[in-house]
XYZ file of C-alpha atoms in Angstrom:
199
model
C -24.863 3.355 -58.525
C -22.164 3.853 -60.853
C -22.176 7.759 -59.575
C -22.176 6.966 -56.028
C -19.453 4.336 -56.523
C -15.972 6.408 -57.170
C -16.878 8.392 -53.654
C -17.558 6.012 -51.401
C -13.582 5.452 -51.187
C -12.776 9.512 -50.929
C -15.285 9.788 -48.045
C -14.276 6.829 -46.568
C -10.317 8.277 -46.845
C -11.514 11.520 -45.501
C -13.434 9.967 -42.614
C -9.828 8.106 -41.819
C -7.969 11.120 -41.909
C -10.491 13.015 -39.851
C -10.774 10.198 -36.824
C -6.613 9.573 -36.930
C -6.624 13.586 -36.551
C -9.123 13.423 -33.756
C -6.942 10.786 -31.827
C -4.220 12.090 -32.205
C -5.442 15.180 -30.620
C -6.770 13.465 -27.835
C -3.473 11.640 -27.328
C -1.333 15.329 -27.494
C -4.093 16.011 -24.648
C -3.932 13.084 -22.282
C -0.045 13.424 -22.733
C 0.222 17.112 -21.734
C -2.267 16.469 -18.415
C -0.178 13.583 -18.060
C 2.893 16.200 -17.957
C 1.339 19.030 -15.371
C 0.130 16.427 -13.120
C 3.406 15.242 -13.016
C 5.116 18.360 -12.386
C 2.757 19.289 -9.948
C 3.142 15.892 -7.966
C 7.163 16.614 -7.807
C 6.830 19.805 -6.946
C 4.127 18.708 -3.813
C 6.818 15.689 -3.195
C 9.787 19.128 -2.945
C 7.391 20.956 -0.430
C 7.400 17.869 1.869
C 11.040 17.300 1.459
C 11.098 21.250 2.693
C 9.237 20.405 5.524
C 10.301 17.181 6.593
C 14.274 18.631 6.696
C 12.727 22.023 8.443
C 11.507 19.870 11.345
C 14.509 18.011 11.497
C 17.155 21.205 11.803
C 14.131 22.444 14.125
C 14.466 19.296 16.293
C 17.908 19.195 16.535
C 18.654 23.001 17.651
C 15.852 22.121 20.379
C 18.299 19.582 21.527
C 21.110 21.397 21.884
C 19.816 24.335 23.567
C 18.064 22.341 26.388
C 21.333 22.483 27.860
C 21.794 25.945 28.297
C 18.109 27.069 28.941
C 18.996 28.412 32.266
C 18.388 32.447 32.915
C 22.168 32.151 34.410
C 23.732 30.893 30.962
C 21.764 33.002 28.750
C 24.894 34.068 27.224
C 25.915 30.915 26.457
C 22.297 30.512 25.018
C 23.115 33.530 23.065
C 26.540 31.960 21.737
C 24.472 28.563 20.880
C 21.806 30.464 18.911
C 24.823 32.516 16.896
C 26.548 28.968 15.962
C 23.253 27.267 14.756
C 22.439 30.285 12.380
C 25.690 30.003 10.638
C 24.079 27.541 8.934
C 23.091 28.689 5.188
C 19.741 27.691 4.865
C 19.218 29.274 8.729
C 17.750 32.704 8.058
C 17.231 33.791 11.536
C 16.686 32.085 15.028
C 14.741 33.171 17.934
C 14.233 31.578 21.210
C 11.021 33.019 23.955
C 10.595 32.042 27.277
C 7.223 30.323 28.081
C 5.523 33.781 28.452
C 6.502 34.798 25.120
C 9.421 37.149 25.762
C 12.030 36.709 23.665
C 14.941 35.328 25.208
C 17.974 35.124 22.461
C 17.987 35.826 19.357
C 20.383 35.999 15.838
C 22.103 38.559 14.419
C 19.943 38.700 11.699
C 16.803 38.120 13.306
C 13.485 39.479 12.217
C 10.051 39.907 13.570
C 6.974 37.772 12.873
C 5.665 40.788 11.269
C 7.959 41.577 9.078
C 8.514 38.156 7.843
C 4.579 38.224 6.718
C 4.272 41.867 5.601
C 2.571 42.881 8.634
C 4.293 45.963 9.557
C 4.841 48.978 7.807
C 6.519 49.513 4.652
C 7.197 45.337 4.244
C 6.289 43.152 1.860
C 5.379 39.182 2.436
C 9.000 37.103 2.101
C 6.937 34.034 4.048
C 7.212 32.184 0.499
C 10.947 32.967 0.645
C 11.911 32.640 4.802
C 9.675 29.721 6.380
C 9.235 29.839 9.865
C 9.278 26.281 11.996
C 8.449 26.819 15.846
C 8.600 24.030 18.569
C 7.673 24.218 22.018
C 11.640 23.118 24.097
C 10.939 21.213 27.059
C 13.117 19.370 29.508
C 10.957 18.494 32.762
C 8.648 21.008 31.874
C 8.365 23.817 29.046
C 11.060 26.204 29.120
C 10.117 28.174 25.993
C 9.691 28.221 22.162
C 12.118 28.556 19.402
C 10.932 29.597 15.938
C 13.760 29.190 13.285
C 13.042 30.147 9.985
C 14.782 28.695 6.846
C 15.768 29.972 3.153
C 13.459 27.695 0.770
C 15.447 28.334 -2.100
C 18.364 27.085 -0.984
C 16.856 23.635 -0.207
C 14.840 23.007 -3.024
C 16.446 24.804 -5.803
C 18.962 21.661 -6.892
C 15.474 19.741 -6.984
C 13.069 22.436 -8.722
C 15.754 22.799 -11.522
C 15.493 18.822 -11.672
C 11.961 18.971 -11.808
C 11.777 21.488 -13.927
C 14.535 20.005 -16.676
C 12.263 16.588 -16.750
C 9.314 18.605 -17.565
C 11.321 20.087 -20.506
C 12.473 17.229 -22.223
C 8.695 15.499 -21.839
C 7.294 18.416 -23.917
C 10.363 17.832 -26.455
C 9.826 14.123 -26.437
C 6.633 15.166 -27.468
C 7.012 17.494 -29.928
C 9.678 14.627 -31.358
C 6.940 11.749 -31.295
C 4.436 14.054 -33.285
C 6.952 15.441 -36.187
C 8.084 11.150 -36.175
C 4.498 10.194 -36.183
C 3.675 12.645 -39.240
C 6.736 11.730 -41.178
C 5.392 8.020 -41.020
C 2.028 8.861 -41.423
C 3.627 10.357 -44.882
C 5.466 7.965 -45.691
C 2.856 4.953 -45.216
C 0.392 7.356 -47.622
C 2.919 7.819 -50.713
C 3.774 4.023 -50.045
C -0.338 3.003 -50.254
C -0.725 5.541 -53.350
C 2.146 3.742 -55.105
C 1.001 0.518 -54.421
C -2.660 1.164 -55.458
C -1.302 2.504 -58.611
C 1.004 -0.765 -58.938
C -2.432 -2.861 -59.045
C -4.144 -0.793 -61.228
């Protein structure tokens, strides 16, 4: 008994320090999920801001060119298309008739195919340019326009955002650990001392 004594507090001490490592672990864990889930939830939150002001812009150049959807004032539909994709975040703008045919069209307009890496010698930008296509009716349907719009330039201010707050989680982090083992020093040299003090 006497033996078996003078352990029983070392064991017990290295029990301690095994279980406070093990939480502490587990904590570093449920923190970091905490942090991609997080990230990944803004970043789902940017996509729908995308889309929601992609069909907006889309709905409005729908209303202004039922006005001039006429065969007779296709240059004026021509000169309407042109002032809508002076818009930054426009990439191109095309407008079909109800057949298909296309109608009017940008300056910088590109196929379907091209915009997916479907024809020859180019490569997928459909990450990059996102197409939006509505069906333009007035009494009946006059055509489709398909506008497609620069991601980056929409989401960037908010990806760098999202990004940045991602950052300074991990350094908050990394700060909370290096603070929680300069206490967890300090409270050991403090309980040594004082052990010694009642001895």
């Amino acid at each position: 008994m006497q033996k078996k004594s003078p352990l029983a507090p070392k064991i017990s001490s290295i029990y301690n320090k095994i279980m406070q490592l093990s939480l502490a672990i587990m904590l570093i864990i449920v923190v970091m999920d905490l942090s991609v889930t997080s990230f990944e939830q803004n970043q789902t939150t940017i996509d729908e801001h995308f889309n929601y002001v992609g069909h907006q812009y889309l709905q409005q150049a729908a209303s202004a060119l039922q006005l001039n959807l006429s065969i007779k004032q296709r240059k004026v539909l021509q000169q309407q298309i042109e002032l809508l994709s002076e818009n930054e975040i426009v990439n191109d703008i095309r407008f079909y008739d109800k057949t298909g045919l296309l109608v009017a069209s940008s300056t910088r307009s590109a196929e379907i195919n091209e915009l997916y890496g479907l024809s020859m010698n180019k490569s997928n930008k459909s990450e990059q340019f996102v197409p939006f296509v509505k069906e333009v009716r007035t009494d009946k349907l006059n055509g489709y326009l398909r506008i497609t719009l620069e991601k980056s330039l929409i989401t960037k201010r908010l990806e760098d955002k999202n990004k940045t707050l991602n950052e300074l989680l991990r350094l908050m982090l990394l700060l909370a650990g290096t603070v929680g083992f300069l206490l967890t020093r300090g409270f050991n040299r403090f309980s040594r001392q004082g052990y010694r003090l009642s001895r």
